């Protein structure tokens, strides 16, 4: 396949939309922003939650072999010493002596991408974990780290979870939550940030089964992105070369998305072997093993880990969904998001601001709210309001007009086809549920 051409227009359009319509705001914007951190606005928080829920649904709810966990973000050096992060979780960094910018040595050639100078320092290792202190005394004994991955909480709780749930391998522990990395070069909007959210699952298996479970999870996860609307041609699998494997991995395959600047990782599926459980067992002196009563055997399970980024994945869904087309001779921007990811599934739109429409419109809103996340909008012309909803991906608009008061029917408009049909209020929920079927 030929190399993809970067589409900077798409990137700019989506970033502008995200800001303008309340998906993602630069953090601390009134103070000029803060170092590539972002806040998720009213629509972004809904969509990000939908992405995380979609992941949780497929990884936990629809399975009987995976359970959930929500571990602490603040963690002691002991965890990161044992996991290997204190010694190996670093990126090579170079400084430009001319403009003083700092870059990841493995991301640039021999030239500063900021000023073009070739006067760069030697590469030095830069520790990526955020260090802080827990408690009132700021000394070596109070050092704590913000977790750079959610994974370790699942290893340190392995025995707690195995004992309390009576799960036996193969079984998994899933977690969604914030992780922090002091990235040298964050950028490309929320693609690489210092504070981000991960969706990770550690799947504990008998060592002999690691290979087949690895293939299974690569397939499952690859299918998940397509199930939620990313076209197959915008996704690819990329096995890691031996020299780029993480310190714990015996094999990793990335699921990559075709970002406007080229292929980029959405998720890594890794065979972490028994590296982490053995490391924590040895450092803590605790047994982190599974005792198989049927065979009287004790062993340390291998771990297959599908590790995805929630915030980065949300960005990929936005990029894949953004399109422009022409409706009634007018160009419109439309986010063709899967209804399960769209911030609002339904918008209730009284045709006019006239007070006689409001009671029925609010009745329809109250009817739908327990079933769907709804918006309610009375401002501007109905055409403008349809465009506004199209642009933020709302799959269905429900228009309440003057006939509604008489015939108790509303118009349902479809975002993608713009087709409108009249539906009795009594049958509205059934009609919308019918439209959600099949996904
Ligand atoms: N526990 C394994 C692990 O953390 P990783 O490949 O470093 O593996 C997993 O991270 C996923 O987390 C990545 O595929 C990416 O989607 C997301 N991620 C990692 N660093 C990120 C960052 N700085 N900003 C946004 N997302 C990030």
Tab-separated table of C-alpha atoms and ligand atoms in Angstrom:
chain	number	residue	atom	x	y	z
A	1	UNK	CA	0.000	0.000	0.000
A	2	UNK	CA	1.303	3.483	-0.822
A	3	UNK	CA	1.983	5.850	2.064
A	4	UNK	CA	-1.078	7.900	3.050
A	5	UNK	CA	-1.053	11.599	2.293
A	6	UNK	CA	-1.567	13.815	5.341
A	7	UNK	CA	-4.914	15.593	5.318
A	8	UNK	CA	-4.279	18.722	7.356
A	9	UNK	CA	-7.676	20.165	6.417
A	10	UNK	CA	-9.460	17.287	8.137
A	11	UNK	CA	-7.287	17.704	11.219
A	12	UNK	CA	-7.955	21.460	11.402
A	13	UNK	CA	-11.680	21.006	10.764
A	14	UNK	CA	-12.061	18.460	13.558
A	15	UNK	CA	-9.927	20.384	16.042
A	16	UNK	CA	-11.917	23.558	15.303
A	17	UNK	CA	-15.202	21.716	15.618
A	18	UNK	CA	-14.096	20.170	18.900
A	19	UNK	CA	-13.364	23.594	20.359
A	20	UNK	CA	-16.261	25.504	18.794
A	21	UNK	CA	-18.935	23.002	19.749
A	22	UNK	CA	-17.723	22.048	23.220
A	23	UNK	CA	-16.026	18.689	22.769
A	24	UNK	CA	-12.516	19.620	23.876
A	25	UNK	CA	-11.159	22.881	25.273
A	26	UNK	CA	-7.500	23.727	25.874
A	27	UNK	CA	-7.059	23.465	29.634
A	28	UNK	CA	-6.565	26.658	31.668
A	29	UNK	CA	-7.292	28.615	28.513
A	30	UNK	CA	-7.962	31.858	30.363
A	31	UNK	CA	-4.333	31.670	31.523
A	32	UNK	CA	-3.037	30.951	28.046
A	33	UNK	CA	-3.410	27.175	28.243
A	34	UNK	CA	-1.293	24.662	30.127
A	35	UNK	CA	1.248	22.421	28.457
A	36	UNK	CA	-0.876	20.294	26.146
A	37	UNK	CA	-3.564	19.515	28.688
A	38	UNK	CA	-7.204	19.512	27.648
A	39	UNK	CA	-10.633	19.716	29.253
A	40	UNK	CA	-13.585	17.767	27.915
A	41	UNK	CA	-16.607	20.020	27.415
A	42	UNK	CA	-20.341	19.244	27.555
A	43	UNK	CA	-20.332	17.193	24.330
A	44	UNK	CA	-16.843	15.754	24.793
A	45	UNK	CA	-17.608	14.371	28.228
A	46	UNK	CA	-20.661	12.582	26.819
A	47	UNK	CA	-18.752	11.146	23.894
A	48	UNK	CA	-15.690	10.127	25.915
A	49	UNK	CA	-17.977	8.386	28.392
A	50	UNK	CA	-19.654	6.566	25.494
A	51	UNK	CA	-16.273	5.409	24.175
A	52	UNK	CA	-15.323	4.089	27.620
A	53	UNK	CA	-18.732	2.468	28.099
A	54	UNK	CA	-18.505	0.812	24.679
A	55	UNK	CA	-15.138	-0.654	25.652
A	56	UNK	CA	-16.413	-1.756	29.068
A	57	UNK	CA	-19.483	-3.314	27.529
A	58	UNK	CA	-17.470	-5.500	25.176
A	59	UNK	CA	-14.664	-6.283	27.642
A	60	UNK	CA	-16.639	-6.800	30.861
A	61	UNK	CA	-20.418	-6.739	30.485
A	62	UNK	CA	-20.712	-9.168	27.573
A	63	UNK	CA	-18.206	-11.654	29.049
A	64	UNK	CA	-18.062	-13.883	32.098
A	65	UNK	CA	-14.275	-14.159	32.186
A	66	UNK	CA	-13.342	-10.497	32.777
A	67	UNK	CA	-13.974	-8.436	35.920
A	68	UNK	CA	-13.373	-4.765	36.626
A	69	UNK	CA	-11.085	-2.773	38.898
A	70	UNK	CA	-10.502	0.882	39.740
A	71	UNK	CA	-7.074	1.206	41.341
A	72	UNK	CA	-5.375	4.271	42.824
A	73	UNK	CA	-3.502	6.713	40.617
A	74	UNK	CA	-1.005	7.699	43.324
A	75	UNK	CA	1.394	4.854	43.850
A	76	UNK	CA	4.572	4.069	45.804
A	77	UNK	CA	8.030	3.776	44.209
A	78	UNK	CA	8.018	0.070	45.149
A	79	UNK	CA	5.491	-0.649	42.387
A	80	UNK	CA	7.467	1.179	39.743
A	81	UNK	CA	10.770	-0.223	40.917
A	82	UNK	CA	9.465	-3.773	40.593
A	83	UNK	CA	7.686	-3.147	37.288
A	84	UNK	CA	10.863	-1.811	35.743
A	85	UNK	CA	9.462	1.635	35.039
A	86	UNK	CA	11.880	3.478	37.338
A	87	UNK	CA	14.824	2.211	35.358
A	88	UNK	CA	13.452	1.766	31.854
A	89	UNK	CA	10.420	4.016	31.374
A	90	UNK	CA	12.209	6.828	29.628
A	91	UNK	CA	12.526	8.361	26.210
A	92	UNK	CA	15.769	9.544	24.623
A	93	UNK	CA	15.779	13.326	24.564
A	94	UNK	CA	17.862	15.897	22.728
A	95	UNK	CA	18.012	19.660	23.246
A	96	UNK	CA	18.495	22.130	20.440
A	97	UNK	CA	21.330	24.456	21.492
A	98	UNK	CA	20.054	27.124	19.106
A	99	UNK	CA	16.352	27.525	20.003
A	100	UNK	CA	16.394	25.535	23.300
A	101	UNK	CA	13.485	23.309	22.184
A	102	UNK	CA	13.529	19.753	23.494
A	103	UNK	CA	12.691	16.798	21.238
A	104	UNK	CA	12.416	13.046	21.343
A	105	UNK	CA	15.576	11.797	19.690
A	106	UNK	CA	13.719	8.895	18.075
A	107	UNK	CA	11.155	11.258	16.504
A	108	UNK	CA	13.559	13.511	14.614
A	109	UNK	CA	16.446	13.173	12.186
A	110	UNK	CA	19.578	15.209	12.937
A	111	UNK	CA	17.836	18.541	12.541
A	112	UNK	CA	15.720	20.551	14.992
A	113	UNK	CA	12.130	20.521	13.617
A	114	UNK	CA	11.565	23.918	15.251
A	115	UNK	CA	14.443	25.998	13.877
A	116	UNK	CA	16.298	23.700	11.492
A	117	UNK	CA	19.570	23.851	13.449
A	118	UNK	CA	21.782	20.773	13.530
A	119	UNK	CA	23.390	21.892	16.801
A	120	UNK	CA	21.746	19.263	19.014
A	121	UNK	CA	22.964	17.797	22.314
A	122	UNK	CA	23.717	14.102	22.742
A	123	UNK	CA	20.622	12.009	23.455
A	124	UNK	CA	19.902	11.573	27.188
A	125	UNK	CA	17.297	9.387	28.881
A	126	UNK	CA	14.365	11.331	30.258
A	127	UNK	CA	12.197	9.675	32.948
A	128	UNK	CA	8.541	9.905	31.901
A	129	UNK	CA	6.848	9.394	35.250
A	130	UNK	CA	5.454	12.328	37.241
A	131	UNK	CA	6.971	12.348	40.695
A	132	UNK	CA	5.304	13.941	43.706
A	133	UNK	CA	5.118	13.582	47.492
A	134	UNK	CA	2.342	12.033	49.548
A	135	UNK	CA	1.856	13.558	52.988
A	136	UNK	CA	3.208	16.684	54.651
A	137	UNK	CA	6.905	15.805	54.598
A	138	UNK	CA	8.674	16.163	51.297
A	139	UNK	CA	11.549	13.723	51.587
A	140	UNK	CA	12.649	10.511	49.887
A	141	UNK	CA	10.322	8.485	52.132
A	142	UNK	CA	7.213	10.296	50.888
A	143	UNK	CA	7.903	10.015	47.157
A	144	UNK	CA	4.920	8.893	45.107
A	145	UNK	CA	4.315	8.583	41.375
A	146	UNK	CA	1.301	9.224	39.213
A	147	UNK	CA	0.767	5.958	37.370
A	148	UNK	CA	1.999	5.995	33.757
A	149	UNK	CA	-0.227	2.996	32.916
A	150	UNK	CA	-3.271	1.538	34.668
A	151	UNK	CA	-1.865	-1.982	34.291
A	152	UNK	CA	0.167	-2.258	37.503
A	153	UNK	CA	-2.897	-1.940	39.756
A	154	UNK	CA	-4.225	-5.075	38.097
A	155	UNK	CA	-1.009	-6.999	38.772
A	156	UNK	CA	-0.691	-5.890	42.392
A	157	UNK	CA	-4.353	-6.855	42.974
A	158	UNK	CA	-4.045	-10.179	41.159
A	159	UNK	CA	-4.479	-12.301	44.300
A	160	UNK	CA	-7.216	-10.046	45.725
A	161	UNK	CA	-9.250	-10.381	42.551
A	162	UNK	CA	-8.560	-14.073	41.958
A	163	UNK	CA	-9.528	-14.917	45.550
A	164	UNK	CA	-12.620	-12.733	45.820
A	165	UNK	CA	-14.045	-13.713	42.426
A	166	UNK	CA	-12.854	-17.357	42.380
A	167	UNK	CA	-11.809	-16.843	38.755
A	168	UNK	CA	-9.287	-19.235	37.273
A	169	UNK	CA	-7.094	-18.582	34.227
A	170	UNK	CA	-7.949	-17.730	31.568
A	171	UNK	CA	-9.552	-14.660	33.135
A	172	UNK	CA	-9.034	-10.931	32.898
A	173	UNK	CA	-9.078	-7.737	34.942
A	174	UNK	CA	-10.196	-4.585	33.152
A	175	UNK	CA	-9.684	-0.983	34.098
A	176	UNK	CA	-10.434	2.431	32.645
A	177	UNK	CA	-8.781	5.498	34.063
A	178	UNK	CA	-6.286	8.303	33.942
A	179	UNK	CA	-2.600	7.805	33.331
A	180	UNK	CA	0.158	10.400	33.303
A	181	UNK	CA	3.377	10.661	31.341
A	182	UNK	CA	5.692	13.606	31.187
A	183	UNK	CA	5.900	13.345	27.404
A	184	UNK	CA	8.783	15.298	25.892
A	185	UNK	CA	6.833	16.209	22.797
A	186	UNK	CA	3.085	16.063	23.363
A	187	UNK	CA	1.027	17.157	20.412
A	188	UNK	CA	-1.383	16.576	17.577
A	189	UNK	CA	-4.267	17.726	19.761
A	190	UNK	CA	-5.250	14.913	22.194
A	191	UNK	CA	-3.202	12.270	20.366
A	192	UNK	CA	-0.278	12.627	22.764
A	193	UNK	CA	-0.906	14.434	26.035
A	194	UNK	CA	0.648	14.304	29.485
A	195	UNK	CA	-2.639	13.412	31.165
A	196	UNK	CA	-4.825	10.929	29.296
A	197	UNK	CA	-7.189	8.043	29.796
A	198	UNK	CA	-6.478	4.408	29.146
A	199	UNK	CA	-8.678	1.344	28.744
A	200	UNK	CA	-6.592	-1.677	29.649
A	201	UNK	CA	-7.240	-5.331	30.312
A	202	UNK	CA	-4.820	-7.882	31.740
A	203	UNK	CA	-5.807	-11.380	30.668
A	204	UNK	CA	-4.157	-14.074	32.806
A	205	UNK	CA	-3.636	-17.372	31.001
A	206	UNK	CA	-1.806	-20.690	31.450
A	207	UNK	CA	1.637	-20.037	29.884
A	208	UNK	CA	1.156	-22.648	27.169
A	209	UNK	CA	-1.970	-20.837	25.944
A	210	UNK	CA	-0.391	-17.376	25.642
A	211	UNK	CA	0.097	-17.575	21.868
A	212	UNK	CA	-3.479	-18.458	21.026
A	213	UNK	CA	-4.920	-15.849	23.421
A	214	UNK	CA	-2.657	-13.209	21.959
A	215	UNK	CA	-4.074	-13.868	18.481
A	216	UNK	CA	-7.597	-13.969	19.903
A	217	UNK	CA	-7.286	-10.528	21.530
A	218	UNK	CA	-5.683	-8.930	18.484
A	219	UNK	CA	-8.684	-10.110	16.429
A	220	UNK	CA	-11.256	-9.070	19.021
A	221	UNK	CA	-9.862	-5.608	19.448
A	222	UNK	CA	-9.373	-5.015	15.732
A	223	UNK	CA	-13.035	-5.927	15.173
A	224	UNK	CA	-14.199	-3.607	17.985
A	225	UNK	CA	-13.030	-0.434	16.223
A	226	UNK	CA	-14.821	-1.497	13.054
A	227	UNK	CA	-17.975	-2.418	14.938
A	228	UNK	CA	-18.085	1.164	16.223
A	229	UNK	CA	-17.710	2.690	12.791
A	230	UNK	CA	-14.059	3.034	11.810
A	231	UNK	CA	-13.736	1.820	8.196
A	232	UNK	CA	-11.413	-1.183	7.775
A	233	UNK	CA	-9.164	0.750	5.391
A	234	UNK	CA	-8.390	3.286	8.140
A	235	UNK	CA	-7.084	0.538	10.438
A	236	UNK	CA	-4.100	-1.756	10.277
A	237	UNK	CA	-2.154	-4.139	12.481
A	238	UNK	CA	1.551	-3.566	12.997
A	239	UNK	CA	3.679	-6.127	14.848
A	240	UNK	CA	6.564	-4.512	16.757
A	241	UNK	CA	10.122	-5.131	15.682
A	242	UNK	CA	12.207	-6.806	18.384
A	243	UNK	CA	14.114	-3.575	19.113
A	244	UNK	CA	10.992	-1.514	19.851
A	245	UNK	CA	9.345	-3.939	22.307
A	246	UNK	CA	8.653	-2.617	25.820
A	247	UNK	CA	10.888	-4.058	28.529
A	248	UNK	CA	8.124	-6.478	29.636
A	249	UNK	CA	6.942	-7.682	26.248
A	250	UNK	CA	7.668	-10.888	24.354
A	251	UNK	CA	5.544	-9.675	21.455
A	252	UNK	CA	3.326	-6.670	20.725
A	253	UNK	CA	0.998	-5.853	17.857
A	254	UNK	CA	-0.297	-2.316	17.532
A	255	UNK	CA	-3.694	-1.475	16.164
A	256	UNK	CA	-3.068	1.646	14.118
A	257	UNK	CA	-5.412	4.268	12.728
A	258	UNK	CA	-4.836	6.400	9.664
A	259	UNK	CA	-4.541	9.825	11.303
A	260	UNK	CA	-4.391	12.910	9.054
A	261	UNK	CA	-0.584	12.874	9.419
A	262	UNK	CA	-0.185	9.118	8.835
A	263	UNK	CA	-0.531	5.856	10.740
A	264	UNK	CA	-0.574	6.131	14.538
A	265	UNK	CA	-1.141	3.718	17.398
A	266	UNK	CA	-4.593	3.394	18.978
A	267	UNK	CA	-3.891	0.320	21.003
A	268	UNK	CA	-1.118	-2.156	21.714
A	269	UNK	CA	-1.799	-5.825	22.340
A	270	UNK	CA	1.168	-7.260	24.235
A	271	UNK	CA	2.269	-10.616	25.542
A	272	UNK	CA	3.661	-9.469	28.903
A	273	UNK	CA	4.542	-13.066	29.829
A	274	UNK	CA	4.887	-13.627	33.603
A	275	UNK	CA	7.200	-10.622	33.826
A	276	UNK	CA	5.036	-8.388	36.035
A	277	UNK	CA	3.602	-10.983	38.418
A	278	UNK	CA	7.045	-12.477	39.003
A	279	UNK	CA	8.623	-9.053	39.476
A	280	UNK	CA	6.024	-8.036	42.081
A	281	UNK	CA	6.199	-11.419	43.809
A	282	UNK	CA	9.933	-11.131	44.120
A	283	UNK	CA	9.901	-7.490	45.275
A	284	UNK	CA	7.023	-7.858	47.750
A	285	UNK	CA	7.726	-11.355	49.014
A	286	UNK	CA	4.071	-12.238	48.354
A	287	UNK	CA	2.958	-15.207	46.270
A	288	UNK	CA	1.341	-14.080	43.027
A	289	UNK	CA	0.461	-17.438	41.516
A	290	UNK	CA	-2.471	-19.562	40.609
A	291	UNK	CA	-2.972	-22.902	42.298
A	292	UNK	CA	-4.849	-25.290	40.035
A	293	UNK	CA	-6.656	-27.707	42.365
A	294	UNK	CA	-7.530	-30.087	39.553
A	295	UNK	CA	-3.870	-30.750	38.760
A	296	UNK	CA	-2.328	-29.747	42.096
A	297	UNK	CA	-0.086	-27.412	40.134
A	298	UNK	CA	1.032	-23.940	41.065
A	299	UNK	CA	2.087	-21.560	38.316
A	300	UNK	CA	2.519	-17.903	37.446
A	301	UNK	CA	0.087	-17.040	34.654
A	302	UNK	CA	1.186	-15.276	31.490
A	303	UNK	CA	-0.572	-12.025	30.679
A	304	UNK	CA	-2.028	-10.883	27.372
A	305	UNK	CA	-2.745	-7.168	27.522
A	306	UNK	CA	-4.895	-5.171	25.108
A	307	UNK	CA	-4.071	-1.557	26.108
A	308	UNK	CA	-5.990	1.256	24.421
A	309	UNK	CA	-6.156	5.019	24.877
A	310	UNK	CA	-9.678	6.351	25.492
A	311	UNK	CA	-8.923	9.972	24.668
A	312	UNK	CA	-6.876	9.065	21.599
A	313	UNK	CA	-9.591	6.667	20.440
A	314	UNK	CA	-12.252	9.345	20.824
A	315	UNK	CA	-10.180	11.540	18.520
A	316	UNK	CA	-9.957	8.715	15.973
A	317	UNK	CA	-13.726	8.240	16.062
A	318	UNK	CA	-14.198	11.975	15.466
A	319	UNK	CA	-11.774	12.000	12.540
A	320	UNK	CA	-13.324	8.901	10.960
A	321	UNK	CA	-16.851	10.291	11.325
A	322	UNK	CA	-16.301	13.822	10.023
A	323	UNK	CA	-17.622	14.456	6.518
A	324	UNK	CA	-19.085	17.213	4.441
A	325	UNK	CA	-21.867	16.757	1.919
A	326	UNK	CA	-24.555	18.791	0.201
A	327	UNK	CA	-28.127	18.859	1.426
A	328	UNK	CA	-30.755	20.908	-0.430
A	329	UNK	CA	-27.993	22.714	-2.347
A	330	UNK	CA	-26.225	23.678	0.894
A	331	UNK	CA	-22.966	22.250	2.157
A	332	UNK	CA	-23.121	20.755	5.614
A	333	UNK	CA	-20.605	19.230	8.019
A	334	UNK	CA	-21.809	15.977	9.505
A	335	UNK	CA	-20.350	13.657	12.115
A	336	UNK	CA	-21.498	10.204	11.075
A	337	UNK	CA	-20.882	8.742	14.514
A	338	UNK	CA	-22.300	5.400	15.546
A	339	UNK	CA	-25.380	6.208	17.646
A	340	UNK	CA	-23.745	4.511	20.641
A	341	UNK	CA	-20.872	7.012	20.557
A	342	UNK	CA	-22.753	10.184	19.612
A	343	UNK	CA	-22.842	12.700	22.494
A	344	UNK	CA	-26.613	13.047	22.176
A	345	UNK	CA	-28.665	10.386	20.475
A	346	UNK	CA	-31.744	12.563	20.109
A	347	UNK	CA	-32.512	16.278	19.826
A	348	UNK	CA	-36.026	17.512	20.529
A	349	UNK	CA	-36.746	20.613	18.462
A	350	UNK	CA	-39.977	22.578	18.780
A	351	UNK	CA	-40.611	24.062	15.328
A	352	UNK	CA	-40.949	27.553	16.749
A	353	UNK	CA	-40.478	29.408	20.011
A	354	UNK	CA	-44.248	29.974	20.272
A	355	UNK	CA	-45.356	29.058	23.805
A	356	UNK	CA	-48.149	26.704	22.654
A	357	UNK	CA	-45.533	24.170	21.417
A	358	UNK	CA	-43.527	24.035	24.604
A	359	UNK	CA	-45.697	21.742	26.777
A	360	UNK	CA	-45.852	19.014	24.100
A	361	UNK	CA	-42.158	19.397	23.245
A	362	UNK	CA	-41.242	19.048	26.908
A	363	UNK	CA	-43.551	16.061	27.224
A	364	UNK	CA	-41.692	14.375	24.325
A	365	UNK	CA	-38.355	15.277	25.913
A	366	UNK	CA	-39.393	13.770	29.271
A	367	UNK	CA	-40.621	10.645	27.486
A	368	UNK	CA	-37.260	10.134	25.736
A	369	UNK	CA	-34.803	11.162	28.453
A	370	UNK	CA	-34.900	7.892	30.443
A	371	UNK	CA	-33.941	6.003	27.264
A	372	UNK	CA	-31.629	8.357	25.374
A	373	UNK	CA	-29.241	11.228	26.015
A	374	UNK	CA	-31.216	14.163	24.624
A	375	UNK	CA	-30.622	17.751	23.638
A	376	UNK	CA	-33.406	20.339	23.570
A	377	UNK	CA	-33.013	23.337	21.294
A	378	UNK	CA	-35.440	26.129	20.455
A	379	UNK	CA	-33.082	28.761	19.088
A	380	UNK	CA	-32.791	29.739	15.387
A	381	UNK	CA	-34.543	28.324	12.331
A	382	UNK	CA	-35.258	24.609	12.144
A	383	UNK	CA	-32.852	24.242	9.200
A	384	UNK	CA	-30.015	25.812	11.193
A	385	UNK	CA	-30.822	23.601	14.154
A	386	UNK	CA	-30.670	20.454	11.974
A	387	UNK	CA	-27.241	21.562	10.753
A	388	UNK	CA	-26.069	22.149	14.308
A	389	UNK	CA	-27.155	18.660	15.308
A	390	UNK	CA	-25.626	17.085	12.172
A	391	UNK	CA	-22.321	18.737	12.965
A	392	UNK	CA	-22.173	17.198	16.437
A	393	UNK	CA	-23.371	13.789	15.295
A	394	UNK	CA	-26.895	13.594	16.757
A	395	UNK	CA	-28.468	10.655	14.875
A	396	UNK	CA	-32.120	11.661	15.286
A	397	UNK	CA	-33.949	14.975	15.505
A	398	UNK	CA	-37.549	15.008	16.713
A	399	UNK	CA	-39.520	18.002	15.546
A	400	UNK	CA	-42.637	19.076	17.390
A	401	UNK	CA	-44.860	21.292	15.200
A	402	UNK	CA	-48.317	22.836	15.366
A	403	UNK	CA	-49.960	19.665	13.980
A	404	UNK	CA	-48.424	17.697	16.850
A	405	UNK	CA	-50.816	19.345	19.275
A	406	UNK	CA	-53.746	18.002	17.212
A	407	UNK	CA	-52.511	14.652	15.853
A	408	UNK	CA	-50.021	13.689	18.620
A	409	UNK	CA	-47.383	12.844	16.005
A	410	UNK	CA	-43.854	14.204	15.541
A	411	UNK	CA	-41.308	14.251	12.714
A	412	UNK	CA	-38.254	12.032	13.076
A	413	UNK	CA	-35.319	13.176	10.962
A	414	UNK	CA	-32.360	10.926	10.235
A	415	UNK	CA	-28.917	12.587	10.371
A	416	UNK	CA	-27.311	10.552	7.591
A	417	UNK	CA	-30.112	10.398	5.016
A	418	UNK	CA	-31.924	13.575	6.211
A	419	UNK	CA	-35.102	11.566	5.587
A	420	UNK	CA	-38.101	12.670	7.651
A	421	UNK	CA	-41.019	10.510	8.726
A	422	UNK	CA	-44.061	11.222	10.837
A	423	UNK	CA	-44.360	9.035	13.941
A	424	UNK	CA	-47.068	8.998	16.646
A	425	UNK	CA	-45.711	10.063	20.051
A	426	UNK	CA	-47.032	6.790	21.465
A	427	UNK	CA	-44.845	4.810	19.066
A	428	UNK	CA	-41.783	7.070	19.240
A	429	UNK	CA	-39.666	5.033	21.647
A	430	UNK	CA	-40.391	1.818	19.749
A	431	UNK	CA	-39.435	3.554	16.484
A	432	UNK	CA	-36.135	4.858	17.880
A	433	UNK	CA	-35.298	1.508	19.441
A	434	UNK	CA	-36.002	-0.104	16.060
A	435	UNK	CA	-33.472	2.283	14.506
A	436	UNK	CA	-30.823	1.314	17.035
A	437	UNK	CA	-31.195	-2.397	16.303
A	438	UNK	CA	-28.435	-4.197	14.535
A	439	UNK	CA	-25.657	-2.478	16.433
B	1	LIG	N1	0.049	-0.879	29.744
B	1	LIG	C1	0.619	-0.804	28.429
B	1	LIG	C2	0.681	0.557	27.936
B	1	LIG	O1	0.478	1.509	28.658
B	1	LIG	P1	1.148	1.969	25.792
B	1	LIG	O2	1.243	1.535	24.345
B	1	LIG	O3	2.248	2.795	26.341
B	1	LIG	O4	0.959	0.628	26.602
B	1	LIG	C3	-1.437	2.154	25.601
B	1	LIG	O5	-0.221	2.743	25.986
B	1	LIG	C4	-2.295	3.160	24.872
B	1	LIG	O6	-2.458	4.332	25.673
B	1	LIG	C5	-1.688	3.673	23.570
B	1	LIG	O7	-1.969	2.802	22.495
B	1	LIG	C6	-2.388	5.013	23.392
B	1	LIG	O8	-3.674	4.841	22.799
B	1	LIG	C7	-2.568	5.469	24.823
B	1	LIG	N2	-1.523	6.446	25.174
B	1	LIG	C8	-0.261	6.191	25.559
B	1	LIG	N3	0.408	7.343	25.777
B	1	LIG	C9	-0.463	8.343	25.517
B	1	LIG	C10	-0.378	9.773	25.563
B	1	LIG	N4	0.738	10.390	25.960
B	1	LIG	N5	-1.467	10.502	25.223
B	1	LIG	C11	-2.613	9.893	24.843
B	1	LIG	N6	-2.756	8.548	24.797
B	1	LIG	C12	-1.704	7.779	25.127
